[in-house]
mmCIF file with all atom_site columns, C-alpha atoms and ligand atoms in Angstrom:
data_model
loop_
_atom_site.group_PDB
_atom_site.id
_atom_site.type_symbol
_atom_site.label_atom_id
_atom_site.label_alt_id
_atom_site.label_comp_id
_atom_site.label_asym_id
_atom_site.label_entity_id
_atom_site.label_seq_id
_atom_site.pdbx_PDB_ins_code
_atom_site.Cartn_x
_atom_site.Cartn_y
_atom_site.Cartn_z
_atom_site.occupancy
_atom_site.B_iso_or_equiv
_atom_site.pdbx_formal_charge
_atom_site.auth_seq_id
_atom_site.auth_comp_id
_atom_site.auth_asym_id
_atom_site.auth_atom_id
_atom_site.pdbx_PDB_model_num
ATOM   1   C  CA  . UNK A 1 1   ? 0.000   0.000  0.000   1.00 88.00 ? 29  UNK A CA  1
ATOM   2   C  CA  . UNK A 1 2   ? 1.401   3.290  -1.021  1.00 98.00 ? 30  UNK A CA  1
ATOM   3   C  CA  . UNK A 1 3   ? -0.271  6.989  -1.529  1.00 98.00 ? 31  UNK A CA  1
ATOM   4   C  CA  . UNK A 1 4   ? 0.347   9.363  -3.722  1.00 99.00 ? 32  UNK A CA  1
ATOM   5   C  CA  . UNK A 1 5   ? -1.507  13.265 -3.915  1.00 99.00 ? 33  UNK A CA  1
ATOM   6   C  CA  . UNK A 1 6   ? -3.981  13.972 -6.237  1.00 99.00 ? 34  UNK A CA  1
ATOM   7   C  CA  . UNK A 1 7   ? -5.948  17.514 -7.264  1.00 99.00 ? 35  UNK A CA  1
ATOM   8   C  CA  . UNK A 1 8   ? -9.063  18.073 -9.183  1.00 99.00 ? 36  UNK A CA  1
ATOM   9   C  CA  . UNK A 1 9   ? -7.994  21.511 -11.138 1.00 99.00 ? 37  UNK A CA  1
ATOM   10  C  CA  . UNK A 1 10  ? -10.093 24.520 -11.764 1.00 99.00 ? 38  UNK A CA  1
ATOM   11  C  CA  . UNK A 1 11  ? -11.280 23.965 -14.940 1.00 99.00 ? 39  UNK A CA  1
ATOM   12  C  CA  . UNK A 1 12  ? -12.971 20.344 -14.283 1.00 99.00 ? 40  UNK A CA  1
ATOM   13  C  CA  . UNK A 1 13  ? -14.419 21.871 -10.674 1.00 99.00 ? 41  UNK A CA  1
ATOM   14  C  CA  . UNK A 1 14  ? -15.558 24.560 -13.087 1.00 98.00 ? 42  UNK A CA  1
ATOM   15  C  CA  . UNK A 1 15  ? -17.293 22.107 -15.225 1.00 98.00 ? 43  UNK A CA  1
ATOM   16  C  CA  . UNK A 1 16  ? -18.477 20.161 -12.916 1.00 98.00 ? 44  UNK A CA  1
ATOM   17  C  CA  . UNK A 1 17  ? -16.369 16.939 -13.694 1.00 99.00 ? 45  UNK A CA  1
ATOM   18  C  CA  . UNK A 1 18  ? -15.068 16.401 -9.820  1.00 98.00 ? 46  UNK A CA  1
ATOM   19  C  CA  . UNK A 1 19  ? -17.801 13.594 -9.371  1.00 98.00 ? 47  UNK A CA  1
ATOM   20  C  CA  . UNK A 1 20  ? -16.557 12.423 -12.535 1.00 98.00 ? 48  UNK A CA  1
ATOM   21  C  CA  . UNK A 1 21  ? -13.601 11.803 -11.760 1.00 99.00 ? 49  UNK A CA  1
ATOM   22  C  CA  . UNK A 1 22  ? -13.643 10.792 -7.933  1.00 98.00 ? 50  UNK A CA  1
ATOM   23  C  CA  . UNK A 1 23  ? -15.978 7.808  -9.616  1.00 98.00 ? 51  UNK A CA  1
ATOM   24  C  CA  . UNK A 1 24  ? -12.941 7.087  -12.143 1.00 98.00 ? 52  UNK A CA  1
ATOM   25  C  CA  . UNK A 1 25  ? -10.694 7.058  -9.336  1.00 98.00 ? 53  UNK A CA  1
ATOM   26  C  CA  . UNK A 1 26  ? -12.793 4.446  -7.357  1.00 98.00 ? 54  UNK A CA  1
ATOM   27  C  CA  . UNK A 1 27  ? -13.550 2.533  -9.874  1.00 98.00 ? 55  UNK A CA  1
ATOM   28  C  CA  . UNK A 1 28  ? -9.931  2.029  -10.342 1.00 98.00 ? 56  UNK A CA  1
ATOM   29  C  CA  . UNK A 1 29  ? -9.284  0.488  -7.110  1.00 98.00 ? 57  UNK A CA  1
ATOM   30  C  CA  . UNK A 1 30  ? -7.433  3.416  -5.596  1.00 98.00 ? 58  UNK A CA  1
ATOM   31  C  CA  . UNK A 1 31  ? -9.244  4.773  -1.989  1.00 98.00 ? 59  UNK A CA  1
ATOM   32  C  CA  . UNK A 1 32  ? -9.321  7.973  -1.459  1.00 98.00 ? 60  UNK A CA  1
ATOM   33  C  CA  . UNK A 1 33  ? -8.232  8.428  2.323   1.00 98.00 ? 61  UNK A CA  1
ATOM   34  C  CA  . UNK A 1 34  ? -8.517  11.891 2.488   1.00 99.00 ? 62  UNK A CA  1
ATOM   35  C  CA  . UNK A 1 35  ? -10.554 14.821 0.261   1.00 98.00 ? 63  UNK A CA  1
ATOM   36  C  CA  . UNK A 1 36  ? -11.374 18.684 0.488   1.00 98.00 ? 64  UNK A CA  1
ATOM   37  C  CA  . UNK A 1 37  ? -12.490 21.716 -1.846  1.00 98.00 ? 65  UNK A CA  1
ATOM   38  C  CA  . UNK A 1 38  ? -10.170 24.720 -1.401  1.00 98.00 ? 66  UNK A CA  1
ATOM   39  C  CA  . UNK A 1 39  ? -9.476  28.507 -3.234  1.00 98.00 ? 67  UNK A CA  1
ATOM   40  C  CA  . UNK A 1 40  ? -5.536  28.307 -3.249  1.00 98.00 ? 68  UNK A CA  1
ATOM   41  C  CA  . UNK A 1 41  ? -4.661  31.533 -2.881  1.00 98.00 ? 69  UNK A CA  1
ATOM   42  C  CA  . UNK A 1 42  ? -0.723  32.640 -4.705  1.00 98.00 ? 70  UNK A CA  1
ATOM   43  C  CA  . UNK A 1 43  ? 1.177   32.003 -2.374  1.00 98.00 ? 71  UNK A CA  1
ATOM   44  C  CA  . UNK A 1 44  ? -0.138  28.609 -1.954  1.00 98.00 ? 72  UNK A CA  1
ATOM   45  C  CA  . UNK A 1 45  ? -0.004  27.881 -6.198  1.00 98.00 ? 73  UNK A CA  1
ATOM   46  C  CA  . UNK A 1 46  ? 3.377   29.147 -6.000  1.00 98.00 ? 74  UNK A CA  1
ATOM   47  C  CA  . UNK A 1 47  ? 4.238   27.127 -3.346  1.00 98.00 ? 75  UNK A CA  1
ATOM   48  C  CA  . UNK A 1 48  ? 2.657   24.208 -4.847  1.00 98.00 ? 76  UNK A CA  1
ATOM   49  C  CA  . UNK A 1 49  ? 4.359   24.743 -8.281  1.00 98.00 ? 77  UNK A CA  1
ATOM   50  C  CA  . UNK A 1 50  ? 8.096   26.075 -6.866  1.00 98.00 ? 78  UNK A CA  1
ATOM   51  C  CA  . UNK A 1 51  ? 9.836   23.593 -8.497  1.00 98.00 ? 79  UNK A CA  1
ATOM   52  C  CA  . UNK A 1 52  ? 8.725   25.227 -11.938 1.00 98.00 ? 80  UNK A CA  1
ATOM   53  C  CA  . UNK A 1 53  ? 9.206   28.697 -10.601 1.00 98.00 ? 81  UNK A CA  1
ATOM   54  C  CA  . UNK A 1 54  ? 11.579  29.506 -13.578 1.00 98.00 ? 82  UNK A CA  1
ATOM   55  C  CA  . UNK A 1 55  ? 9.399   27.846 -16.053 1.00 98.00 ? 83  UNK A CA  1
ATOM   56  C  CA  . UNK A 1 56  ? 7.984   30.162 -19.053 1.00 98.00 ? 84  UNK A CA  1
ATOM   57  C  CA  . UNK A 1 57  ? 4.387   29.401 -17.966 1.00 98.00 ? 85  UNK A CA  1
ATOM   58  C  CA  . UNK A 1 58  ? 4.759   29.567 -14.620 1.00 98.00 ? 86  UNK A CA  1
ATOM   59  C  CA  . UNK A 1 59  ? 2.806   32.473 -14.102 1.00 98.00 ? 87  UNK A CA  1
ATOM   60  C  CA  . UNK A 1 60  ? 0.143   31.348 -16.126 1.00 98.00 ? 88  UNK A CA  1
ATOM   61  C  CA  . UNK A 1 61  ? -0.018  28.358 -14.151 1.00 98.00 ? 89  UNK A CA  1
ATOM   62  C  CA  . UNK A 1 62  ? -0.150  29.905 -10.978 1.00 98.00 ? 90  UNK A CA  1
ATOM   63  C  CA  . UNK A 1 63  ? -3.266  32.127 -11.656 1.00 98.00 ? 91  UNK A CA  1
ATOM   64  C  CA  . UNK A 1 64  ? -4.855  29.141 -13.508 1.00 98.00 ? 92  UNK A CA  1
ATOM   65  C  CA  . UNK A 1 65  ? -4.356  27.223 -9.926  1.00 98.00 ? 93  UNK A CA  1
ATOM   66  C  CA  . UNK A 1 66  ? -5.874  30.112 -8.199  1.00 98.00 ? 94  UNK A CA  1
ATOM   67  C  CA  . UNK A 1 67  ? -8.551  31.101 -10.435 1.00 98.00 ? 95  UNK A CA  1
ATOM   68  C  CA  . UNK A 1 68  ? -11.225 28.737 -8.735  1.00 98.00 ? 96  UNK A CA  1
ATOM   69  C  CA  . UNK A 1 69  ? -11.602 26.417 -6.288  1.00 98.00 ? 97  UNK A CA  1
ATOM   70  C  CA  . UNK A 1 70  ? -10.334 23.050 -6.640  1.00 98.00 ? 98  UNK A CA  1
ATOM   71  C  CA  . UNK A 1 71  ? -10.194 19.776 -4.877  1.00 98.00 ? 99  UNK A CA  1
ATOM   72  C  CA  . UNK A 1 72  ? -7.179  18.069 -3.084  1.00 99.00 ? 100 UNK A CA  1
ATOM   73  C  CA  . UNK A 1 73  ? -7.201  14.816 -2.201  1.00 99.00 ? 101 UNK A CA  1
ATOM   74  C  CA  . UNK A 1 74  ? -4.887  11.822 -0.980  1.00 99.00 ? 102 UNK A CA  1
ATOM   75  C  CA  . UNK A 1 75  ? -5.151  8.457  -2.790  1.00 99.00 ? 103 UNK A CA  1
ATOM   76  C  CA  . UNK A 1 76  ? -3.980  5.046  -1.291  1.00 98.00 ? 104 UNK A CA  1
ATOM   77  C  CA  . UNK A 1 77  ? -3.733  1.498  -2.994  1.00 98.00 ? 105 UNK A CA  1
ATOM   78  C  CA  . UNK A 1 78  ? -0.907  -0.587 -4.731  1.00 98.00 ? 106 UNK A CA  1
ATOM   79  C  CA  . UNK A 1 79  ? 1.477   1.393  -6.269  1.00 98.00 ? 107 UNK A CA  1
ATOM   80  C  CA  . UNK A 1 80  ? -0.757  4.920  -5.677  1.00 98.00 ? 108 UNK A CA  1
ATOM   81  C  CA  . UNK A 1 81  ? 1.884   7.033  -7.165  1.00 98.00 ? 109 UNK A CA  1
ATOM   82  C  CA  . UNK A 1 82  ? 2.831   5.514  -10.716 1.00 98.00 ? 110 UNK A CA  1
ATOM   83  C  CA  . UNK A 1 83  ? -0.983  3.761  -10.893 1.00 98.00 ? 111 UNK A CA  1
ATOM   84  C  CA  . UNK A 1 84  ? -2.539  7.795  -10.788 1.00 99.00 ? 112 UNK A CA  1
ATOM   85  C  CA  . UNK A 1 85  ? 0.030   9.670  -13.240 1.00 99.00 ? 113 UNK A CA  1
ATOM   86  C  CA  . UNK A 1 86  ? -1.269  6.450  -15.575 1.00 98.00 ? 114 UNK A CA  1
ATOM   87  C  CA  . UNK A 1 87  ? -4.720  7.240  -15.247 1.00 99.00 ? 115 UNK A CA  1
ATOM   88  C  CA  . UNK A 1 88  ? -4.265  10.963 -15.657 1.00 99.00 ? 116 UNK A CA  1
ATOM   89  C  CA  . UNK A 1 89  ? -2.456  10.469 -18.719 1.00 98.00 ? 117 UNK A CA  1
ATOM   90  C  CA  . UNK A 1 90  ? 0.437   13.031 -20.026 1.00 98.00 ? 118 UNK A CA  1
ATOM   91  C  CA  . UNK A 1 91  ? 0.719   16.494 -19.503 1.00 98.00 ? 119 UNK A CA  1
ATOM   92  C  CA  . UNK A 1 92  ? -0.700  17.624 -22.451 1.00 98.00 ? 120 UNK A CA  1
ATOM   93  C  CA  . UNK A 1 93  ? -3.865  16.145 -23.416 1.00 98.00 ? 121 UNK A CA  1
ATOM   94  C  CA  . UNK A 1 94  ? -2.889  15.867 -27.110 1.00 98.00 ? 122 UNK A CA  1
ATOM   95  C  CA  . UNK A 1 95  ? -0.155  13.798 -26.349 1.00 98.00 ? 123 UNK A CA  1
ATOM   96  C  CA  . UNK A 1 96  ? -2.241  11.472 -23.872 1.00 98.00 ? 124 UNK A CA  1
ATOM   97  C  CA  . UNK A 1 97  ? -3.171  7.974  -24.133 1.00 98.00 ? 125 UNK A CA  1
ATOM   98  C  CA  . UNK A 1 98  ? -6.926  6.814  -24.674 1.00 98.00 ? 126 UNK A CA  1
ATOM   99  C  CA  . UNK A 1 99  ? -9.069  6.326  -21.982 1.00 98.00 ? 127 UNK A CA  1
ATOM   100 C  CA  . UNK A 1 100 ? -7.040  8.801  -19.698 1.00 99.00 ? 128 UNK A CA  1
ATOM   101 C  CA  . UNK A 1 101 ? -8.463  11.349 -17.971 1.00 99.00 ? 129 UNK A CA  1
ATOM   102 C  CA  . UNK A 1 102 ? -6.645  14.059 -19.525 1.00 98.00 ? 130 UNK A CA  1
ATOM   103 C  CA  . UNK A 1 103 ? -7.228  12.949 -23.314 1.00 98.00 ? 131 UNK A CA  1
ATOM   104 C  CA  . UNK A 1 104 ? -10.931 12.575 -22.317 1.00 98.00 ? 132 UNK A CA  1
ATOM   105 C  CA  . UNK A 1 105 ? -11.140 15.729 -20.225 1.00 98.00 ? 133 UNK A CA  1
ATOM   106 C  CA  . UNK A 1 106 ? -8.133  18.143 -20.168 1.00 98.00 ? 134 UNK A CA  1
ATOM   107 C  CA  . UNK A 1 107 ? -8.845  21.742 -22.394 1.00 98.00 ? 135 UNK A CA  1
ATOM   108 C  CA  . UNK A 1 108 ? -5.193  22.297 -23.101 1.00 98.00 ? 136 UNK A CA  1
ATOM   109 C  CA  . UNK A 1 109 ? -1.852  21.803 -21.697 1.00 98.00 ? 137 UNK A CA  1
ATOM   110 C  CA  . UNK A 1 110 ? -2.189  24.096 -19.013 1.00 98.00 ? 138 UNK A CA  1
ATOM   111 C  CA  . UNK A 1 111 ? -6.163  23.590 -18.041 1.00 98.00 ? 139 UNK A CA  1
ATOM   112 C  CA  . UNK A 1 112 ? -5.233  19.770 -17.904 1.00 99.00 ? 140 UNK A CA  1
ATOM   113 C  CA  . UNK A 1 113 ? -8.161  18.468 -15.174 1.00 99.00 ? 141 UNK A CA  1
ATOM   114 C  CA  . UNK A 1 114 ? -5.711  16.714 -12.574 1.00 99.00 ? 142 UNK A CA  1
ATOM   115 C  CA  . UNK A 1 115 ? -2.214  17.013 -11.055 1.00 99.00 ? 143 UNK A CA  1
ATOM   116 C  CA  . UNK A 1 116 ? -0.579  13.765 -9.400  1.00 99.00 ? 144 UNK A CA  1
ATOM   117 C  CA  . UNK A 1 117 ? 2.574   13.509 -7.899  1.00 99.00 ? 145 UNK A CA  1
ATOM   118 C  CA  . UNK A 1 118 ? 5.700   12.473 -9.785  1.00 98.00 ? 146 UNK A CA  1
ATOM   119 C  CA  . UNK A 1 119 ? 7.386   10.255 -7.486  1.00 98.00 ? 147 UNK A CA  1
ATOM   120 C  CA  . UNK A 1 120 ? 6.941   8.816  -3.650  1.00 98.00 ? 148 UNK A CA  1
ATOM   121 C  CA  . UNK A 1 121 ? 8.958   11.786 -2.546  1.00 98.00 ? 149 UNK A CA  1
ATOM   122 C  CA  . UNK A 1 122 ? 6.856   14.495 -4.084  1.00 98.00 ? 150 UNK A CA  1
ATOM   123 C  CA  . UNK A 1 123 ? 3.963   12.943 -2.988  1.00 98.00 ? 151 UNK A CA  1
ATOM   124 C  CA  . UNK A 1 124 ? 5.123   13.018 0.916   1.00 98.00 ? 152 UNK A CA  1
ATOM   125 C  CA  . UNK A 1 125 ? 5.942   16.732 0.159   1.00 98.00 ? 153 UNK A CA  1
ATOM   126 C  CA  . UNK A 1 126 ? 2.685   17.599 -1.722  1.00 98.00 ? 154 UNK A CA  1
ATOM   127 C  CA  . UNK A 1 127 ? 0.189   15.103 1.122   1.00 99.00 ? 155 UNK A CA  1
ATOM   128 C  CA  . UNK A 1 128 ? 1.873   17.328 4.049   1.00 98.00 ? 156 UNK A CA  1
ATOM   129 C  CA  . UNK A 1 129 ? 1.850   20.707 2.080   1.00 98.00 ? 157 UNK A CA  1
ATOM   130 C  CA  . UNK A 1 130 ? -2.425  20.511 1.985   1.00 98.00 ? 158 UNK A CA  1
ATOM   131 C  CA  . UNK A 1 131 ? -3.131  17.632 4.444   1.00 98.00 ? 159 UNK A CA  1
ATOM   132 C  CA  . UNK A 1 132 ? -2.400  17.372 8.544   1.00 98.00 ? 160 UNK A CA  1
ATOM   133 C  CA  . UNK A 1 133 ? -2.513  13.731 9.563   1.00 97.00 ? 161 UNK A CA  1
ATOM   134 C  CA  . UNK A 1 134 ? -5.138  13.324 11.289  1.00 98.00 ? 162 UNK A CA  1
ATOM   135 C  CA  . UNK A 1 135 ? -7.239  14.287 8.610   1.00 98.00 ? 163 UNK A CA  1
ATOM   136 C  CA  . UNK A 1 136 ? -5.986  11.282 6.242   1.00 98.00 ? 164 UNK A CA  1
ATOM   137 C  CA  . UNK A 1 137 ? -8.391  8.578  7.398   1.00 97.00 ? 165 UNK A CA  1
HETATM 138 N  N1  . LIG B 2 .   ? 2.020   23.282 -17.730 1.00 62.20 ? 29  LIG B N1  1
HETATM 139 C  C1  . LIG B 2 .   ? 1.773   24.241 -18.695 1.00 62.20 ? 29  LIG B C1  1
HETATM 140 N  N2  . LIG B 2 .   ? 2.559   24.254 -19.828 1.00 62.20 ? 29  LIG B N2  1
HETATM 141 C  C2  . LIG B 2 .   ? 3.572   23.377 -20.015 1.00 62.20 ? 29  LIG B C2  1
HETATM 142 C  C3  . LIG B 2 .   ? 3.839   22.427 -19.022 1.00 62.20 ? 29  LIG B C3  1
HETATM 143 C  C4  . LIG B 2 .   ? 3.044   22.387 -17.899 1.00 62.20 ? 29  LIG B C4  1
HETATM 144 O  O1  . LIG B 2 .   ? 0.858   25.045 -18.547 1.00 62.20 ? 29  LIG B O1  1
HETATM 145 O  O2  . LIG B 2 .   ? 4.252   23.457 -21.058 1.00 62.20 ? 29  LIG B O2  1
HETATM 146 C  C5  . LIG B 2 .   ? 1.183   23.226 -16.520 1.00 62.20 ? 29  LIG B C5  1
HETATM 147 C  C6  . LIG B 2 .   ? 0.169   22.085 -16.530 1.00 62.20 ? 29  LIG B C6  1
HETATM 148 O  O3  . LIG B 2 .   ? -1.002  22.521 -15.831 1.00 62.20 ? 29  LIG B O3  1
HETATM 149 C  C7  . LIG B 2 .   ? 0.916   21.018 -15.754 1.00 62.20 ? 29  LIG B C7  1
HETATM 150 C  C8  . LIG B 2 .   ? 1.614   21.849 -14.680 1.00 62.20 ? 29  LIG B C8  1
HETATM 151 O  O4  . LIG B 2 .   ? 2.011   23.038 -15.367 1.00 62.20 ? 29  LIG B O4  1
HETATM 152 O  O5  . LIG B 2 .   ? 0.030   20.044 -15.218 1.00 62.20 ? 29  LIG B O5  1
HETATM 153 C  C9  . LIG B 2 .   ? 2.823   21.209 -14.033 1.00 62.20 ? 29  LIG B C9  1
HETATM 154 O  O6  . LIG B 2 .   ? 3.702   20.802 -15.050 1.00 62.20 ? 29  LIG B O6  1
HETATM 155 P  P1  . LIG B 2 .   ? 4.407   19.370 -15.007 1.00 62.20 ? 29  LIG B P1  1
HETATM 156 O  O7  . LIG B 2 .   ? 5.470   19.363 -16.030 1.00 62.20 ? 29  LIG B O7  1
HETATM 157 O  O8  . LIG B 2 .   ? 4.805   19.070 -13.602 1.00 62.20 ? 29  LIG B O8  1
HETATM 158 O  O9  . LIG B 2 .   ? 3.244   18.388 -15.497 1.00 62.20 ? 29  LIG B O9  1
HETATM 159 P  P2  . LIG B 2 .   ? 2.390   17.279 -14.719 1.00 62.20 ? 29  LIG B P2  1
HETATM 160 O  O10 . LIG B 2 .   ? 3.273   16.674 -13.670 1.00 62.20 ? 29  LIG B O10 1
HETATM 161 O  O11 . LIG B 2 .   ? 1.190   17.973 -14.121 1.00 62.20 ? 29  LIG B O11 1
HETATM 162 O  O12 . LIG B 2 .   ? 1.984   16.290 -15.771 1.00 62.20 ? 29  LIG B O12 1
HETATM 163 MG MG1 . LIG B 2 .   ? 4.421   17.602 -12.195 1.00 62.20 ? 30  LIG B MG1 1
#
């Protein structure tokens, strides 16, 4: 058992695609052990998002991720981590798989639907940047 971090972006809250894609989620096998709706304000995006901080579209990115509210969550099950960026597909929705979220979902590269964490490191940093223990259940 492993988890990894997981957020439903601003443009699928937007669209009301978060029940959507909690079901997908589920129906994967993956639990999710902990889940809330936030407004990220900057700081928090750019906190988020520092390793990209000199990144072209970094600013974009960061009022994207503050432009509505989104979802964060924390997902458990075998192999969390590498079994979520799978199901979310590639960064930009052109270049993702079939059957992924983002080729089914995403708007663009940027307005891509979902974020997971790329590797069990990041996703200790990105559980405990949004999530306290005792509210992973
Ligand atoms: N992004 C973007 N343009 C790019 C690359 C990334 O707008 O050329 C955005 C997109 O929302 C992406 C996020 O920045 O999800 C973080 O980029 P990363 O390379 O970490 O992609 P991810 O891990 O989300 O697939
Ligand atoms: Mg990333």
């Amino acid at each position: 058992m492993s988890r990894t971090f997981a957020i439903i972006k601003p443009d699928a809250v937007e669209r009301s695609l978060a029940g959507r894609i909690i079901s997908r989620i589920e129906s994967e096998g993956l639990r999710i052990v902990a889940l809330k709706r936030i407004y990220m304000t900057r700081k928090q995006a750019e906190g988020f998002y520092a390793e990209h901080r000199e990144r072209p579209f970094f600013g974009s990115l960061t009022d994207y991720m503050c432009s509505g509210p989104c979802y964060v969550a924390v997902l458990e099950g075998d192999n969390a981590q590498p079994r979520w960026r799978e199901i979310m597909g590639a960064t930009n929705p052109a270049d993702a798989d079939k059957g992924t979220i983002r080729k089914e979902l995403a708007v663009d590269p940027e307005k891509n639907s979902v974020h997971g964490s790329d590797s069990e490191d990041s996703a200790s940093r990105e559980i405990s940047y949004f999530f306290a223990d005792i509210e992973i259940a």
